[in-house]
CSV table of C-alpha atoms in Angstrom, one decimal:
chain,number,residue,atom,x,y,z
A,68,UNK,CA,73.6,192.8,26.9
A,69,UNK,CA,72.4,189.7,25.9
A,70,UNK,CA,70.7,186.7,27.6
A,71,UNK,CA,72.5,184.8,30.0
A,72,UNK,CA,71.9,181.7,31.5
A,73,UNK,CA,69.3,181.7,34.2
A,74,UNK,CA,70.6,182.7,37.7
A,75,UNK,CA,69.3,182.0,41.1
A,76,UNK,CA,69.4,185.6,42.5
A,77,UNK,CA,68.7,187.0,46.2
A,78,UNK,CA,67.3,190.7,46.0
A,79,UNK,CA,67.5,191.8,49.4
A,80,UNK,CA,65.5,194.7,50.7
A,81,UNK,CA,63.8,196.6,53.7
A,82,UNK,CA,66.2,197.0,56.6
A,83,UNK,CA,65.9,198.6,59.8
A,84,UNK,CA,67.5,202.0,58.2
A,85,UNK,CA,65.6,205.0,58.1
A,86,UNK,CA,65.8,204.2,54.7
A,87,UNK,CA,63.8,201.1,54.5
A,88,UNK,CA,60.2,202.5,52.5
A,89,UNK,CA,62.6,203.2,49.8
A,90,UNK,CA,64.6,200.1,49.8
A,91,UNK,CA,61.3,198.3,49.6
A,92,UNK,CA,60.3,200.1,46.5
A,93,UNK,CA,63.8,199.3,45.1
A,94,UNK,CA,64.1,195.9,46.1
A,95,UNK,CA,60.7,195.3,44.3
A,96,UNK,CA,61.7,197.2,40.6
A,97,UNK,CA,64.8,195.4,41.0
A,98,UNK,CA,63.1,191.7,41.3
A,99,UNK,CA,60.6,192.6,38.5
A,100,UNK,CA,63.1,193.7,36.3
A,101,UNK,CA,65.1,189.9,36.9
A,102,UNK,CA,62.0,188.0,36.8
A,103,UNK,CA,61.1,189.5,33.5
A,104,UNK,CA,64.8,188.6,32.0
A,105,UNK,CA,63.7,185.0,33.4
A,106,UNK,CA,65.8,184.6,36.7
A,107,UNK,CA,65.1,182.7,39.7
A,108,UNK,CA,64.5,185.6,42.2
A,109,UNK,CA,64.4,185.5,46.4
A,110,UNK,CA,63.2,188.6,47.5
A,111,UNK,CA,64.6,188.5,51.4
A,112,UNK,CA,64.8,191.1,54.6
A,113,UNK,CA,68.3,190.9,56.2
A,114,UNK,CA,67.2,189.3,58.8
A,115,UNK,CA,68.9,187.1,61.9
A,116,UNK,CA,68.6,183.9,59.8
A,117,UNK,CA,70.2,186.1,55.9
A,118,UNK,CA,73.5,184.7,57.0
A,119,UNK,CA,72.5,181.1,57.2
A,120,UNK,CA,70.1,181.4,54.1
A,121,UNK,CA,73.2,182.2,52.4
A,122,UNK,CA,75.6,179.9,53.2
A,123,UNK,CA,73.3,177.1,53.0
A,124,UNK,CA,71.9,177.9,49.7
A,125,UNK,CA,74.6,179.8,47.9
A,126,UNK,CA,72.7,182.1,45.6
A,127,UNK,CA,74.7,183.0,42.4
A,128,UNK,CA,74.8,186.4,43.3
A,129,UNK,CA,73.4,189.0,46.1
A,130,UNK,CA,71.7,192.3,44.3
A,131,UNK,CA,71.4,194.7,48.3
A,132,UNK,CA,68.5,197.2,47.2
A,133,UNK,CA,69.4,198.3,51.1
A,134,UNK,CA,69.6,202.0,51.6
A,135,UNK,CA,70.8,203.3,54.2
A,136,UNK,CA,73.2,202.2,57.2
A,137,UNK,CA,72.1,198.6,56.8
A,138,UNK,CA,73.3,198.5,53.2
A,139,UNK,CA,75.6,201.2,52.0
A,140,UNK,CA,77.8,201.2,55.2
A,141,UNK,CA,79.9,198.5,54.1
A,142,UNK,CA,79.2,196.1,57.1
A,143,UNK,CA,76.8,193.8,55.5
A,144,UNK,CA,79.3,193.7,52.4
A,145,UNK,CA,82.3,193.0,54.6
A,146,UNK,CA,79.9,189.7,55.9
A,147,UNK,CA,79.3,188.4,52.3
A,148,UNK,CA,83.0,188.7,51.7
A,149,UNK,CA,83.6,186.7,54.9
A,150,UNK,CA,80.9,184.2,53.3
A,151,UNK,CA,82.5,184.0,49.6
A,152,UNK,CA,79.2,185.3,48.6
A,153,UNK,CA,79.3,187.5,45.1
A,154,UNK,CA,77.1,190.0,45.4
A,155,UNK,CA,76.7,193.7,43.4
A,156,UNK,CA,78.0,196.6,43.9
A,157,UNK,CA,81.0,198.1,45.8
A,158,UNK,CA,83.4,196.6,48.2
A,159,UNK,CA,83.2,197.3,52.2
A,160,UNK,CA,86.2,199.0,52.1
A,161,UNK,CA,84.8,202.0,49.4
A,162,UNK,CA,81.5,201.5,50.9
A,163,UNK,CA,82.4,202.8,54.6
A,164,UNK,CA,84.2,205.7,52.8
A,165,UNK,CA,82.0,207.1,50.5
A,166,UNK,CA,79.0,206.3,52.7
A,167,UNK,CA,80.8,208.6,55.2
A,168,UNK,CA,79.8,212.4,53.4
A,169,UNK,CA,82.9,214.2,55.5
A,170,UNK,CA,85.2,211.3,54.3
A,171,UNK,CA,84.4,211.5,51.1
A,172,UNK,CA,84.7,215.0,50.6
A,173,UNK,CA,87.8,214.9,51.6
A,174,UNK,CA,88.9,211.9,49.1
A,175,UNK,CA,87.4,213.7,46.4
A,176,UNK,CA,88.7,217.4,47.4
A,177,UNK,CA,91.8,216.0,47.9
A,178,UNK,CA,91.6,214.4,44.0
A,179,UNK,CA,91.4,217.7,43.0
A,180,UNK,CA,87.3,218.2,42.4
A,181,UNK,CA,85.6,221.0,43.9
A,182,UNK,CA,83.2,220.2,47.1
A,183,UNK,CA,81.8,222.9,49.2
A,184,UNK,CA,83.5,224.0,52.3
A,185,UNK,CA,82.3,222.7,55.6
A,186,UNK,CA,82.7,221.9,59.1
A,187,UNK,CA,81.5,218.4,60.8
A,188,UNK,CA,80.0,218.8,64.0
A,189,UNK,CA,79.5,215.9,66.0
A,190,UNK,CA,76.9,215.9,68.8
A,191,UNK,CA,79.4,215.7,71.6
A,192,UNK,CA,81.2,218.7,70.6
A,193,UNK,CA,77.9,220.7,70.0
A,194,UNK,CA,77.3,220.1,73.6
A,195,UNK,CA,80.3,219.9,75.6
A,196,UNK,CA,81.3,223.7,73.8
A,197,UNK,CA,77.7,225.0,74.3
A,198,UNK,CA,75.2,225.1,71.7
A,199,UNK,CA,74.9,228.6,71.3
A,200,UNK,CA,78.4,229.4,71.2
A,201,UNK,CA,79.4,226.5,68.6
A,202,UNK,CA,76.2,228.5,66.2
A,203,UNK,CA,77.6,231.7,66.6
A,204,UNK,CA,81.3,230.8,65.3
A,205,UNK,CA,79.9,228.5,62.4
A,206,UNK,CA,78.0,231.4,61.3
A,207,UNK,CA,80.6,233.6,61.8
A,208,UNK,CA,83.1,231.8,59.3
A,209,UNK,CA,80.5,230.4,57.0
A,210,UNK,CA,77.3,232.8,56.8
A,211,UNK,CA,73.8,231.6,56.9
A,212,UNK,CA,73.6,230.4,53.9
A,213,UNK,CA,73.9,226.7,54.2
A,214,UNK,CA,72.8,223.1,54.0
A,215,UNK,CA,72.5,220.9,56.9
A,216,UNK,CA,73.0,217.6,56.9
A,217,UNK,CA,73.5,214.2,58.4
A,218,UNK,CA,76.9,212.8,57.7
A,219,UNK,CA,75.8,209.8,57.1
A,220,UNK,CA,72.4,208.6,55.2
A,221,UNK,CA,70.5,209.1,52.4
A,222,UNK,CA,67.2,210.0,50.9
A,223,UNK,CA,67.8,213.5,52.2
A,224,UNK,CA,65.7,212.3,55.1
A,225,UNK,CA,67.5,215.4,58.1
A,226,UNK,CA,68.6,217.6,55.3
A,227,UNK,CA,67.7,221.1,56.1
A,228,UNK,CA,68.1,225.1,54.1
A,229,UNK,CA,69.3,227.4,56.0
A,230,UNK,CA,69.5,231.2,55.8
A,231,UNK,CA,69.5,232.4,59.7
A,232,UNK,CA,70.9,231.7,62.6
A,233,UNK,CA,67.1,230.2,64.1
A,234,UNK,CA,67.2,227.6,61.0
A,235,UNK,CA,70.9,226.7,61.3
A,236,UNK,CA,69.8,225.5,65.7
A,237,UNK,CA,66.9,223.6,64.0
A,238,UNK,CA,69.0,221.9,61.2
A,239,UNK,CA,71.6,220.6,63.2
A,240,UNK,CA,68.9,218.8,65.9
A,241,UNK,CA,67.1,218.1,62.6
A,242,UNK,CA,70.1,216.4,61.3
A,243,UNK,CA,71.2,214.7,64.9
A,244,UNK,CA,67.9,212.9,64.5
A,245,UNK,CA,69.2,210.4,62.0
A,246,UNK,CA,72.7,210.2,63.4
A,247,UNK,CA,75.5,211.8,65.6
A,248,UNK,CA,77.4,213.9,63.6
A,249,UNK,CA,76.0,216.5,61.4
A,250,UNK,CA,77.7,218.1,58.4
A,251,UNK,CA,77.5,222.0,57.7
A,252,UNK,CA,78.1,222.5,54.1
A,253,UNK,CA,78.2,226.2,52.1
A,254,UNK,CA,75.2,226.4,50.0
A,255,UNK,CA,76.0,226.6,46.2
A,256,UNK,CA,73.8,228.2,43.9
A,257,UNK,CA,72.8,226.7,40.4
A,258,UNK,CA,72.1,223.8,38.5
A,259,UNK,CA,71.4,220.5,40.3
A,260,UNK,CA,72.2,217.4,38.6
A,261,UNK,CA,72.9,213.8,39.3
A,262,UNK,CA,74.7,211.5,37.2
A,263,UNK,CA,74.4,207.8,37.2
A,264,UNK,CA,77.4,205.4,36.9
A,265,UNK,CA,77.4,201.6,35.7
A,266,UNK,CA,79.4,199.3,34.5
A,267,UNK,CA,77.8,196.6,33.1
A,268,UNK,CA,80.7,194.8,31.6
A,269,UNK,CA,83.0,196.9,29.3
A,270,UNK,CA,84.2,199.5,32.4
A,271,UNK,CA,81.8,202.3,34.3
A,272,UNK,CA,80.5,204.6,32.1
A,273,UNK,CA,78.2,208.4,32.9
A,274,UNK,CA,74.6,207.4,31.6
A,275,UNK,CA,72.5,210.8,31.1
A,276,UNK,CA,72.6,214.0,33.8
A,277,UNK,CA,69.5,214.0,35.4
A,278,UNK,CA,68.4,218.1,35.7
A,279,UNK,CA,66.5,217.8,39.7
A,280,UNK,CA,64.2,221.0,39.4
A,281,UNK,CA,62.4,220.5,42.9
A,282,UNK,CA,58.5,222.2,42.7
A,283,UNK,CA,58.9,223.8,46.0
A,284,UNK,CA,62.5,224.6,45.3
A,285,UNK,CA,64.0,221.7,47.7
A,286,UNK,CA,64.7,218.1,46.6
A,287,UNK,CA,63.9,216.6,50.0
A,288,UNK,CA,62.2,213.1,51.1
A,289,UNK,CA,58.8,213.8,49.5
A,290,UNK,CA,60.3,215.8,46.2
A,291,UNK,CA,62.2,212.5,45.7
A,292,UNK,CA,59.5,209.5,46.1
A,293,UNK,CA,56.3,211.5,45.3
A,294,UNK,CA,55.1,211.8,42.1
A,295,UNK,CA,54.5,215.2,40.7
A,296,UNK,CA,56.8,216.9,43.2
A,297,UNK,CA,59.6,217.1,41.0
A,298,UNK,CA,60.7,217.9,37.7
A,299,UNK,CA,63.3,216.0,36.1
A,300,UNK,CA,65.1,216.8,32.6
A,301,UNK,CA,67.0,213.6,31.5
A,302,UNK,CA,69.5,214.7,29.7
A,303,UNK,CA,69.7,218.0,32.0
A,304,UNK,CA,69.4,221.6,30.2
A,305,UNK,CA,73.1,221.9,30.0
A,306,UNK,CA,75.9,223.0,27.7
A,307,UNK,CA,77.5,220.3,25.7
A,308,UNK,CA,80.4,220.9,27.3
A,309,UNK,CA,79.0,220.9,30.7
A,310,UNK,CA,77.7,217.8,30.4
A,311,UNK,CA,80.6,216.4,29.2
A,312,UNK,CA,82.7,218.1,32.3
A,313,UNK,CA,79.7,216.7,34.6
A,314,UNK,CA,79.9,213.3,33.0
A,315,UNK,CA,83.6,213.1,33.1
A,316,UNK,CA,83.7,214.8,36.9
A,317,UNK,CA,81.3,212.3,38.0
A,318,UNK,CA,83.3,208.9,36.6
A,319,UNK,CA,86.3,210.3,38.0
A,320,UNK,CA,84.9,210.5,41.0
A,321,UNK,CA,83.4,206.9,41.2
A,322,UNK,CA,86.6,205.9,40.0
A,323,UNK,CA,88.8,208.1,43.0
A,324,UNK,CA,85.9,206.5,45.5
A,325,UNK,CA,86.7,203.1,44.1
A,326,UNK,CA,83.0,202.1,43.8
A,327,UNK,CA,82.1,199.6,41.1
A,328,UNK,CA,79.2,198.2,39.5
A,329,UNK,CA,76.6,200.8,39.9
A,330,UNK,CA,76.7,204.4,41.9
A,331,UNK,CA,75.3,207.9,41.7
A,332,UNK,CA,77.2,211.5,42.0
A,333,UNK,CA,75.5,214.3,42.9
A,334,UNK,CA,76.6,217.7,41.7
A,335,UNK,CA,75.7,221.3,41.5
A,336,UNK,CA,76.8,223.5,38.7
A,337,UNK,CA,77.2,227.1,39.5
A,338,UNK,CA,76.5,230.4,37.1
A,339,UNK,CA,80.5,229.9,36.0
A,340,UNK,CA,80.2,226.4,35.2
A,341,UNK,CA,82.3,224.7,38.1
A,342,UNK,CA,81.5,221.4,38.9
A,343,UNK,CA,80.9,221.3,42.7
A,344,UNK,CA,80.8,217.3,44.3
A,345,UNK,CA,78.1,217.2,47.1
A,346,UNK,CA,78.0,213.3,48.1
A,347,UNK,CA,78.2,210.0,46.2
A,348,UNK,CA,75.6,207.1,46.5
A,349,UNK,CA,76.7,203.6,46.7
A,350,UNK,CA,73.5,202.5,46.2
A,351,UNK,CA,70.9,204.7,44.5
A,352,UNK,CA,67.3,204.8,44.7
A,353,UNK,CA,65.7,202.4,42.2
A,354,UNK,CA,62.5,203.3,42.5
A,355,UNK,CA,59.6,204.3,40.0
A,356,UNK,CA,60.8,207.8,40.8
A,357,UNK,CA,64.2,207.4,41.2
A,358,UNK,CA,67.5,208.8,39.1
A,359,UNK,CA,69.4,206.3,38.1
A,360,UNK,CA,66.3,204.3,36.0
A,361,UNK,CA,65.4,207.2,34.1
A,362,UNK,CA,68.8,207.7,33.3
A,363,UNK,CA,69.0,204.4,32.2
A,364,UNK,CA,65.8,204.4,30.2
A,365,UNK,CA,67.2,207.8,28.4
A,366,UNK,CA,70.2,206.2,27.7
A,367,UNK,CA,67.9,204.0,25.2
A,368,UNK,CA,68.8,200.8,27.8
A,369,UNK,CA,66.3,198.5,29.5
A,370,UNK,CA,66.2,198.4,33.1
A,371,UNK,CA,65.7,194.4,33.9
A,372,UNK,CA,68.6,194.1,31.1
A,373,UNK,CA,70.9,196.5,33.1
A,374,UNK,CA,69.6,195.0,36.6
A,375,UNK,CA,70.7,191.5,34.7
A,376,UNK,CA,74.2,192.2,33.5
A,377,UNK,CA,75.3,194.5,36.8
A,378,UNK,CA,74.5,190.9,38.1
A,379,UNK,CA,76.9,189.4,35.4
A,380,UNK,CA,79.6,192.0,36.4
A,381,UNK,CA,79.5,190.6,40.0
A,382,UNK,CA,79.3,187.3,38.8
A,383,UNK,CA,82.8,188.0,36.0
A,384,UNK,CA,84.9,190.0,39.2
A,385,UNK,CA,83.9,186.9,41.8
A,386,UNK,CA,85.8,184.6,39.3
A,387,UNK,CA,88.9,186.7,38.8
């Protein structure tokens, strides 16, 4: 990754998402790590006037640091398409799919790769069958040993453990907080990893598995953006071959999502070594405490470099 000739480049970050702290924080490493490689950087909101900006000024390429709805949903990507405006990361089309957690498990379980099983509950349905009732069947066929989550979003912000009936009511008007349908998912016991992928101009690649070893056992919205919360082992404390399978599970599934340019898999690897998908990022956290940079920084690469030639990438597809 050598220099390149300076670009003009729009960061853009904050949002009205649920989401938007983080973005912030993203949007922020992401500009420093530009400004240090020596590019002309605009750090914008997406705003009522983005559009216009755009088109009037024609950037040389878009980096979203969005999280969230307002970045990872594939709308605001389907706009800059509309606009002829190269920006990084995936298409609308793989964006709307794999930011939708049911939808994509059913890409990826379809492909082959283990996911645990679930049931999607929208709110409707919760209420229309009675509340109560709904419970007592999902506990019936799945236990009370589960994970609650929004179907769409990030940050685990309305993620919720469950192990009784009392926390499985809670969880799901926990998770109907940050959307309209919630997702019900198995719990899977073992090894939680995340494994960053990039492509930064030779085809994606798995940098190191992050190990997520959460202090009070949970990796929720605090365990991710507080320091101290968390301990992370980059590479993870795995097999050789494990992490090879984890690797290799993880590109496969960027590649059966069709993201490009940058994304991150989350996995879980049980006592017997399977490789089970739990959700795919199309735009990971870049923050001080995020994944995907120290992954980056194991991998022996620097981050503004990186930032710089994902960039490049958007910059080499645009043209073809």
């Amino acid at each position: 990754m050598n220099t390149v000739t300076s670009r003009t480049v729009v960061v853009l970050a904050g949002g009205i998402s649920h989401e938007r702290d983080v973005s912030l924080r993203s949007g922020r490493r992401v500009a420093d790590g530009l400004l240090d490689r020596g590019h002309t950087v605009i750090l914008r909101e997406p705003d009522a006037t983005l559009l216009s900006y755009l088109e009037s000024n024609r950037p040389d390429v878009v980096w979203p640091a969005l999280h969230g709805a307002s970045g990872e949903d594939g709308a605001l990507r389907a706009l800059l398409d509309a606009l002829d405006i190269t920006y990084v990361g995936s298409q609308s089309g793989s964006s709307r799919l794999a930011w939708n957690k049911p939808t994509a498990k059913v890409i990826v379980a379809r492909a082959g790769f283990s996911t645990p099983e679930s049931i999607t509950l929208p709110r409707d349905t919760f209420r229309e069958l009675g509340s109560a009732q709904v419970l007592d069947r999902v506990a019936s066929q799945f236990g009370t040993d589960l994970v609650v989550k929004p179907a769409q979003g990030g940050s685990a912000q309305g993620v919720s453990m469950v192990a009784d009936t009392d926390d499985l009511r809670r969880g799901v008007v926990e998770a109907y907080t940050y959307g309209d349908v919630a997702l019900i998912e198995r719990r899977i016991s073992g090894t939680e990893i995340s494994v960053g992928i990039i492509d930064t101009g030779d085809g994606p690649f798995a940098l190191p598995a992050v190990e997520i070893e959460p202090r009070l056992g949970v990796y929720g919205y605090d365990a991710r953006y507080n320091a101290g919360e968390t301990r992370f082992f980059t590479p993870a404390r795995l097999s050789p071959e494990i992490t090879e399978l984890a690797q290799s599970t993880a590109l496969s599934i960027h590649n059966t999502l069709a993201l490009r340019h940058i994304s991150r898999v989350d996995l879980i690897i049980d006592d017997d070594g399977v490789v089970w998908f739990l959700e795919a990022n199309v735009l990971p956290g870049l923050t001080e405490t995020s994944l995907v940079p120290q992954a980056i920084q194991a991998a022996g690469l620097n981050l503004g470099e990186v930032y710089e030639a994902l960039g490049e990438k958007a910059i080499a597809d645009a043209s073809v």
